[in-house]
């Protein structure tokens, strides 16, 4: 159907949450059994997340665990001042196995967790059965979610001198590339669904134009010197190939509109443009489109030679095809799983007068 690129996950290790959190609580009051049970369950959530990452378990269950863990950290932050804890962690860069981001931090809008949620969303999205309507819809939703998360991710400076600088995959430039790529792939699936559903040719042309635009933006962002070295070499062929193919599909489907309107000269011009663009694509689908384009072009030329006698306009004289933006980055929610039980709902607040501190991610 289509080849979708997945964002690699960051690797992390085991971290003891129970002891430092209980130590903080015990500095002002007795730790209750309920406290212990809730903190232990939080530890289990993290352990499941870490195991899924290590075992490359790219499943919806693993995605739910990451979301739940993230949400529960948010609930706990409302109860205790994380600035009083020292919890050490280590996250490896997703693209460079040699660099890592870690140290001691409080929890709040966890950049590493958000990145991980976005990356896993692409893995789960790409694994969907795109031959079904349900699979397509789910994939589009997951890639839009990933795009929204990555567009919202920002990395604060190190909290202490001992903390490491954020890894390159968490830089604003990197996040911009990945967010753009996710959105482009969401639009690509929409184009594929429109073709499967036999939507009007003019609609498919507009949808393909926006996919072309999004992939063009992604290519520009990928080429920035600050992030160019991050990407897998295959991305530099796959992404331009996708851009060329969807640019070609704009012309193929607009050529069909021209055929229906009996403007054969414009049809020929657009099919010639499409043929040239397809020659620049290495997409797995390109061979079929080359055959379709060649057949249509031969037929149009024959009809024009014997029936229409129209002049074939120059490329610059063809009216532009405007894009139709169907997808957009999903707004980052306050909680991913609002219906999930708050593990810390009944926990006594550590200090009602304490102000929440600015925190980073764990």
Short mmCIF file of C-alpha atoms in Angstrom, two decimals:
data_model
loop_
_atom_site.label_atom_id
_atom_site.label_comp_id
_atom_site.label_asym_id
_atom_site.label_seq_id
_atom_site.Cartn_x
_atom_site.Cartn_y
_atom_site.Cartn_z
CA UNK A 1 0.00 0.00 0.00
CA UNK A 2 2.51 2.60 1.15
CA UNK A 3 5.83 2.69 2.95
CA UNK A 4 5.71 4.59 6.22
CA UNK A 5 8.77 5.74 8.15
CA UNK A 6 8.85 5.15 11.89
CA UNK A 7 10.62 7.26 14.49
CA UNK A 8 13.07 5.21 16.57
CA UNK A 9 12.52 4.99 20.31
CA UNK A 10 14.92 6.19 22.98
CA UNK A 11 16.36 3.55 25.29
CA UNK A 12 16.23 3.93 29.05
CA UNK A 13 16.93 1.82 32.12
CA UNK A 14 15.38 0.90 35.44
CA UNK A 15 14.89 3.69 37.98
CA UNK A 16 13.83 3.32 41.62
CA UNK A 17 10.88 5.62 42.20
CA UNK A 18 9.61 4.09 45.43
CA UNK A 19 12.45 4.82 47.87
CA UNK A 20 13.08 8.52 47.05
CA UNK A 21 9.37 9.37 46.95
CA UNK A 22 8.66 7.57 50.24
CA UNK A 23 11.69 9.26 51.78
CA UNK A 24 10.33 12.66 50.80
CA UNK A 25 6.88 11.90 52.21
CA UNK A 26 8.30 10.48 55.44
CA UNK A 27 10.15 13.74 56.07
CA UNK A 28 6.83 15.33 57.09
CA UNK A 29 4.41 12.51 57.86
CA UNK A 30 3.98 8.77 58.11
CA UNK A 31 3.88 6.92 54.80
CA UNK A 32 0.56 5.06 54.61
CA UNK A 33 -0.14 1.68 53.06
CA UNK A 34 -2.16 3.46 50.39
CA UNK A 35 0.83 5.68 49.60
CA UNK A 36 3.06 2.63 49.24
CA UNK A 37 0.57 0.82 47.03
CA UNK A 38 0.15 3.81 44.72
CA UNK A 39 3.86 4.48 44.39
CA UNK A 40 4.53 0.77 43.82
CA UNK A 41 1.94 0.71 41.05
CA UNK A 42 3.66 3.72 39.48
CA UNK A 43 6.91 1.77 39.63
CA UNK A 44 5.20 -1.17 37.88
CA UNK A 45 3.95 1.13 35.13
CA UNK A 46 7.48 2.38 34.49
CA UNK A 47 8.87 -1.17 34.58
CA UNK A 48 6.35 -2.27 31.94
CA UNK A 49 7.22 0.73 29.79
CA UNK A 50 10.97 0.04 30.04
CA UNK A 51 10.47 -3.67 29.26
CA UNK A 52 8.34 -2.86 26.21
CA UNK A 53 11.04 -0.48 24.91
CA UNK A 54 13.83 -3.01 25.45
CA UNK A 55 11.83 -5.83 23.86
CA UNK A 56 10.68 -3.64 20.95
CA UNK A 57 7.06 -4.30 21.84
CA UNK A 58 5.43 -1.81 19.51
CA UNK A 59 1.85 -2.43 20.58
CA UNK A 60 -1.21 -0.47 21.59
CA UNK A 61 -0.87 -1.94 25.09
CA UNK A 62 2.66 -0.50 25.35
CA UNK A 63 1.33 2.83 24.12
CA UNK A 64 -1.35 2.78 26.82
CA UNK A 65 1.28 2.06 29.49
CA UNK A 66 3.41 5.06 28.45
CA UNK A 67 0.36 7.32 28.44
CA UNK A 68 -0.80 6.07 31.83
CA UNK A 69 2.68 6.47 33.33
CA UNK A 70 2.89 10.02 32.01
CA UNK A 71 -0.56 10.87 33.39
CA UNK A 72 0.14 9.35 36.80
CA UNK A 73 3.33 11.40 37.13
CA UNK A 74 1.19 14.46 36.50
CA UNK A 75 -1.28 13.41 39.20
CA UNK A 76 1.54 12.77 41.68
CA UNK A 77 3.13 16.13 40.95
CA UNK A 78 0.00 17.78 42.31
CA UNK A 79 0.57 16.02 45.64
CA UNK A 80 4.29 16.28 46.36
CA UNK A 81 7.03 18.85 45.54
CA UNK A 82 9.32 16.97 43.20
CA UNK A 83 11.94 19.64 43.70
CA UNK A 84 12.63 17.86 46.98
CA UNK A 85 13.44 14.51 45.36
CA UNK A 86 16.57 13.32 43.60
CA UNK A 87 15.63 10.69 41.09
CA UNK A 88 18.34 9.74 38.61
CA UNK A 89 17.56 8.58 35.08
CA UNK A 90 19.27 8.03 31.76
CA UNK A 91 17.80 8.22 28.26
CA UNK A 92 19.86 7.42 25.17
CA UNK A 93 19.59 9.48 22.01
CA UNK A 94 17.26 7.74 19.55
CA UNK A 95 19.50 8.36 16.53
CA UNK A 96 22.95 8.23 18.12
CA UNK A 97 23.58 5.28 20.42
CA UNK A 98 26.57 7.02 21.97
CA UNK A 99 24.95 10.08 23.55
CA UNK A 100 22.54 10.24 26.46
CA UNK A 101 20.47 12.67 28.47
CA UNK A 102 20.16 12.21 32.21
CA UNK A 103 20.79 13.41 35.72
CA UNK A 104 18.51 14.35 38.61
CA UNK A 105 15.29 16.20 37.90
CA UNK A 106 11.77 16.70 39.16
CA UNK A 107 8.91 15.45 37.00
CA UNK A 108 6.48 17.56 35.09
CA UNK A 109 6.06 17.90 31.30
CA UNK A 110 8.39 15.01 30.59
CA UNK A 111 10.16 15.63 27.30
CA UNK A 112 11.63 12.18 27.08
CA UNK A 113 8.27 10.55 27.76
CA UNK A 114 6.53 12.75 25.23
CA UNK A 115 9.16 11.90 22.63
CA UNK A 116 8.72 8.20 23.45
CA UNK A 117 4.94 8.45 23.17
CA UNK A 118 5.28 10.12 19.77
CA UNK A 119 7.84 7.61 18.49
CA UNK A 120 5.78 4.62 19.62
CA UNK A 121 2.69 6.16 18.02
CA UNK A 122 4.48 6.07 14.65
CA UNK A 123 5.54 2.46 15.21
CA UNK A 124 1.98 1.41 16.04
CA UNK A 125 0.57 3.57 13.24
CA UNK A 126 2.86 2.06 10.61
CA UNK A 127 1.89 -1.44 11.75
CA UNK A 128 -1.80 -0.87 11.01
CA UNK A 129 -3.48 -2.76 8.17
CA UNK A 130 -3.79 0.02 5.63
CA UNK A 131 -5.91 -2.16 3.36
CA UNK A 132 -8.82 -1.59 5.77
CA UNK A 133 -10.72 1.58 6.58
CA UNK A 134 -10.27 1.05 10.32
CA UNK A 135 -6.52 0.60 9.93
CA UNK A 136 -6.22 3.75 7.84
CA UNK A 137 -8.23 5.85 10.29
CA UNK A 138 -6.22 4.60 13.25
CA UNK A 139 -2.91 5.25 11.47
CA UNK A 140 -3.94 8.79 10.53
CA UNK A 141 -4.96 9.47 14.14
CA UNK A 142 -1.66 8.13 15.51
CA UNK A 143 0.53 10.09 13.09
CA UNK A 144 -1.41 13.29 13.80
CA UNK A 145 -0.97 12.67 17.53
CA UNK A 146 2.77 12.12 17.06
CA UNK A 147 3.03 15.33 15.03
CA UNK A 148 1.20 17.31 17.72
CA UNK A 149 3.36 15.95 20.53
CA UNK A 150 6.60 16.67 18.68
CA UNK A 151 5.49 20.19 17.80
CA UNK A 152 4.89 20.81 21.52
CA UNK A 153 8.13 19.26 22.82
CA UNK A 154 10.72 21.71 24.12
CA UNK A 155 13.89 20.97 26.03
CA UNK A 156 14.87 23.12 29.01
CA UNK A 157 18.51 23.68 29.95
CA UNK A 158 20.21 21.37 32.47
CA UNK A 159 18.87 21.85 36.01
CA UNK A 160 22.24 21.34 37.67
CA UNK A 161 25.90 21.29 36.69
CA UNK A 162 25.89 17.50 36.92
CA UNK A 163 22.98 17.09 34.50
CA UNK A 164 23.71 16.22 30.88
CA UNK A 165 22.77 18.45 27.99
CA UNK A 166 19.67 17.25 26.12
CA UNK A 167 20.38 14.78 23.32
CA UNK A 168 20.15 15.98 19.69
CA UNK A 169 16.87 14.14 19.10
CA UNK A 170 15.20 16.50 21.60
CA UNK A 171 16.38 19.70 19.91
CA UNK A 172 13.73 22.04 18.48
CA UNK A 173 15.17 21.50 14.98
CA UNK A 174 14.91 17.71 15.30
CA UNK A 175 11.38 17.88 16.71
CA UNK A 176 10.34 20.13 13.81
CA UNK A 177 11.56 17.59 11.24
CA UNK A 178 9.85 14.67 12.96
CA UNK A 179 6.60 16.56 13.46
CA UNK A 180 6.57 17.56 9.79
CA UNK A 181 7.30 14.00 8.67
CA UNK A 182 4.48 12.59 10.79
CA UNK A 183 1.98 15.08 9.41
CA UNK A 184 3.08 14.40 5.83
CA UNK A 185 2.58 10.68 6.34
CA UNK A 186 -0.86 11.26 7.86
CA UNK A 187 -1.83 13.24 4.75
CA UNK A 188 -0.34 10.50 2.56
CA UNK A 189 -2.66 7.92 4.13
CA UNK A 190 -5.59 10.26 3.52
CA UNK A 191 -4.62 10.41 -0.17
CA UNK A 192 -4.39 6.63 -0.34
CA UNK A 193 -7.83 6.29 1.27
CA UNK A 194 -9.33 8.78 -1.17
CA UNK A 195 -8.01 6.69 -4.06
CA UNK A 196 -9.36 3.48 -2.54
CA UNK A 197 -12.74 5.16 -2.01
CA UNK A 198 -12.72 6.42 -5.64
CA UNK A 199 -13.20 10.05 -4.63
CA UNK A 200 -13.48 12.69 -7.34
CA UNK A 201 -10.30 13.17 -9.36
CA UNK A 202 -10.20 16.87 -8.49
CA UNK A 203 -10.35 16.05 -4.76
CA UNK A 204 -7.55 13.49 -4.97
CA UNK A 205 -5.41 15.99 -6.89
CA UNK A 206 -5.87 18.56 -4.11
CA UNK A 207 -5.14 16.05 -1.37
CA UNK A 208 -2.02 14.91 -3.21
CA UNK A 209 -0.90 18.54 -3.57
CA UNK A 210 -0.95 19.01 0.20
CA UNK A 211 1.01 15.78 0.70
CA UNK A 212 3.54 17.11 -1.81
CA UNK A 213 3.72 20.41 0.10
CA UNK A 214 4.23 18.70 3.46
CA UNK A 215 6.95 16.41 2.14
CA UNK A 216 8.68 19.40 0.52
CA UNK A 217 8.69 21.15 3.91
CA UNK A 218 10.07 18.01 5.56
CA UNK A 219 12.93 17.79 3.05
CA UNK A 220 13.86 21.42 3.70
CA UNK A 221 13.91 20.87 7.47
CA UNK A 222 15.89 17.63 7.15
CA UNK A 223 18.64 19.39 5.20
CA UNK A 224 19.49 21.83 8.00
CA UNK A 225 23.10 21.41 9.05
CA UNK A 226 22.23 21.20 12.75
CA UNK A 227 20.25 17.98 12.25
CA UNK A 228 21.27 16.61 8.86
CA UNK A 229 23.60 14.01 10.38
CA UNK A 230 20.87 12.56 12.60
CA UNK A 231 18.74 10.86 9.99
CA UNK A 232 19.08 7.36 8.63
CA UNK A 233 20.54 7.45 5.11
CA UNK A 234 17.42 5.79 3.72
CA UNK A 235 15.32 8.80 4.74
CA UNK A 236 17.18 10.93 2.20
CA UNK A 237 15.86 8.72 -0.59
CA UNK A 238 12.46 7.74 0.81
CA UNK A 239 11.22 11.24 1.66
CA UNK A 240 12.20 12.87 -1.69
CA UNK A 241 10.74 9.86 -3.48
CA UNK A 242 7.43 10.36 -1.69
CA UNK A 243 7.47 14.06 -2.51
CA UNK A 244 8.12 13.37 -6.20
CA UNK A 245 5.41 10.73 -6.36
CA UNK A 246 2.70 12.86 -4.75
CA UNK A 247 3.68 15.80 -6.90
CA UNK A 248 3.25 13.46 -9.88
CA UNK A 249 -0.13 12.25 -8.62
CA UNK A 250 -1.36 15.85 -8.55
CA UNK A 251 -0.77 15.94 -12.30
CA UNK A 252 -2.11 12.44 -12.97
CA UNK A 253 -5.44 13.17 -11.30
CA UNK A 254 -5.73 16.71 -12.62
CA UNK A 255 -5.08 15.23 -16.07
CA UNK A 256 -8.18 13.09 -15.53
CA UNK A 257 -10.13 16.26 -14.79
CA UNK A 258 -8.83 17.70 -18.04
CA UNK A 259 -9.88 14.54 -19.89
CA UNK A 260 -13.40 14.85 -18.48
CA UNK A 261 -13.50 18.52 -19.58
CA UNK A 262 -12.12 17.58 -23.02
CA UNK A 263 -9.13 19.91 -22.60
CA UNK A 264 -6.77 17.35 -24.09
CA UNK A 265 -3.85 19.71 -24.57
CA UNK A 266 -3.73 20.37 -20.82
CA UNK A 267 -4.15 16.66 -20.14
CA UNK A 268 -1.09 15.87 -22.25
CA UNK A 269 0.95 18.61 -20.57
CA UNK A 270 0.08 17.35 -17.10
CA UNK A 271 0.80 13.73 -17.96
CA UNK A 272 4.19 14.72 -19.35
CA UNK A 273 4.99 16.54 -16.11
CA UNK A 274 3.81 13.49 -14.13
CA UNK A 275 6.01 11.16 -16.16
CA UNK A 276 9.05 13.33 -15.49
CA UNK A 277 8.32 13.48 -11.74
CA UNK A 278 7.76 9.73 -11.51
CA UNK A 279 11.20 9.14 -13.02
CA UNK A 280 12.65 10.88 -9.94
CA UNK A 281 10.83 8.67 -7.46
CA UNK A 282 12.05 5.37 -6.04
CA UNK A 283 8.78 4.65 -4.26
CA UNK A 284 7.57 1.05 -4.20
CA UNK A 285 4.38 2.21 -5.93
CA UNK A 286 6.02 4.16 -8.71
CA UNK A 287 6.16 1.32 -11.29
CA UNK A 288 2.36 0.99 -11.40
CA UNK A 289 1.92 4.74 -11.75
CA UNK A 290 4.46 4.90 -14.58
CA UNK A 291 2.42 2.30 -16.50
CA UNK A 292 -0.83 4.16 -15.84
CA UNK A 293 0.72 7.45 -16.87
CA UNK A 294 2.28 6.04 -20.06
CA UNK A 295 -0.98 4.45 -21.15
CA UNK A 296 -2.99 7.63 -20.50
CA UNK A 297 -0.40 9.78 -22.28
CA UNK A 298 -0.38 7.57 -25.38
CA UNK A 299 -4.18 7.64 -25.52
CA UNK A 300 -4.34 11.42 -25.05
CA UNK A 301 -1.74 12.05 -27.77
CA UNK A 302 -3.59 9.77 -30.16
CA UNK A 303 -6.92 11.48 -29.51
CA UNK A 304 -5.36 14.90 -29.91
CA UNK A 305 -3.69 13.93 -33.17
CA UNK A 306 -6.89 12.63 -34.75
CA UNK A 307 -9.71 14.50 -33.00
CA UNK A 308 -8.91 17.58 -30.91
CA UNK A 309 -5.83 19.17 -32.52
CA UNK A 310 -5.15 21.21 -29.36
CA UNK A 311 -1.92 23.00 -28.60
CA UNK A 312 -0.08 21.52 -25.61
CA UNK A 313 0.49 24.40 -23.16
CA UNK A 314 3.81 25.09 -21.46
CA UNK A 315 4.18 24.07 -17.82
CA UNK A 316 4.07 27.66 -16.60
CA UNK A 317 0.77 28.23 -18.41
CA UNK A 318 -1.08 25.48 -16.55
CA UNK A 319 -3.37 26.68 -13.74
CA UNK A 320 -2.03 25.66 -10.31
CA UNK A 321 -3.73 22.97 -8.25
CA UNK A 322 -4.42 24.18 -4.73
CA UNK A 323 -3.87 21.78 -1.84
CA UNK A 324 -6.50 20.45 0.54
CA UNK A 325 -5.21 20.15 4.12
CA UNK A 326 -7.20 17.44 5.86
CA UNK A 327 -4.77 16.57 8.65
CA UNK A 328 -3.33 18.71 11.42
CA UNK A 329 -1.20 18.13 14.52
CA UNK A 330 -3.33 16.94 17.42
CA UNK A 331 -3.25 19.33 20.36
CA UNK A 332 -1.31 17.91 23.29
CA UNK A 333 -3.91 16.96 25.94
CA UNK A 334 -3.51 17.68 29.64
CA UNK A 335 -4.04 13.95 30.22
CA UNK A 336 -3.85 11.18 27.62
CA UNK A 337 -6.19 8.82 29.50
CA UNK A 338 -8.64 11.02 31.41
CA UNK A 339 -10.90 8.06 32.28
CA UNK A 340 -8.04 6.11 33.91
CA UNK A 341 -8.02 6.00 37.72
CA UNK A 342 -5.82 8.59 39.45
CA UNK A 343 -3.51 6.48 41.62
CA UNK A 344 -2.84 9.45 43.91
CA UNK A 345 -6.35 10.85 44.22
CA UNK A 346 -6.56 10.06 47.95
CA UNK A 347 -2.96 10.91 48.82
CA UNK A 348 -2.60 13.77 51.29
CA UNK A 349 -0.90 16.80 49.77
CA UNK A 350 2.68 17.18 50.95
CA UNK A 351 2.35 20.91 51.55
CA UNK A 352 -0.78 22.78 50.55
CA UNK A 353 1.15 26.06 50.40
CA UNK A 354 3.95 24.68 48.21
CA UNK A 355 4.13 26.06 44.71
CA UNK A 356 4.75 23.74 41.81
CA UNK A 357 8.28 24.11 40.52
CA UNK A 358 9.30 24.21 36.92
CA UNK A 359 10.40 20.71 35.95
CA UNK A 360 11.66 18.65 33.08
CA UNK A 361 11.09 15.18 31.93
CA UNK A 362 11.85 11.76 33.13
#
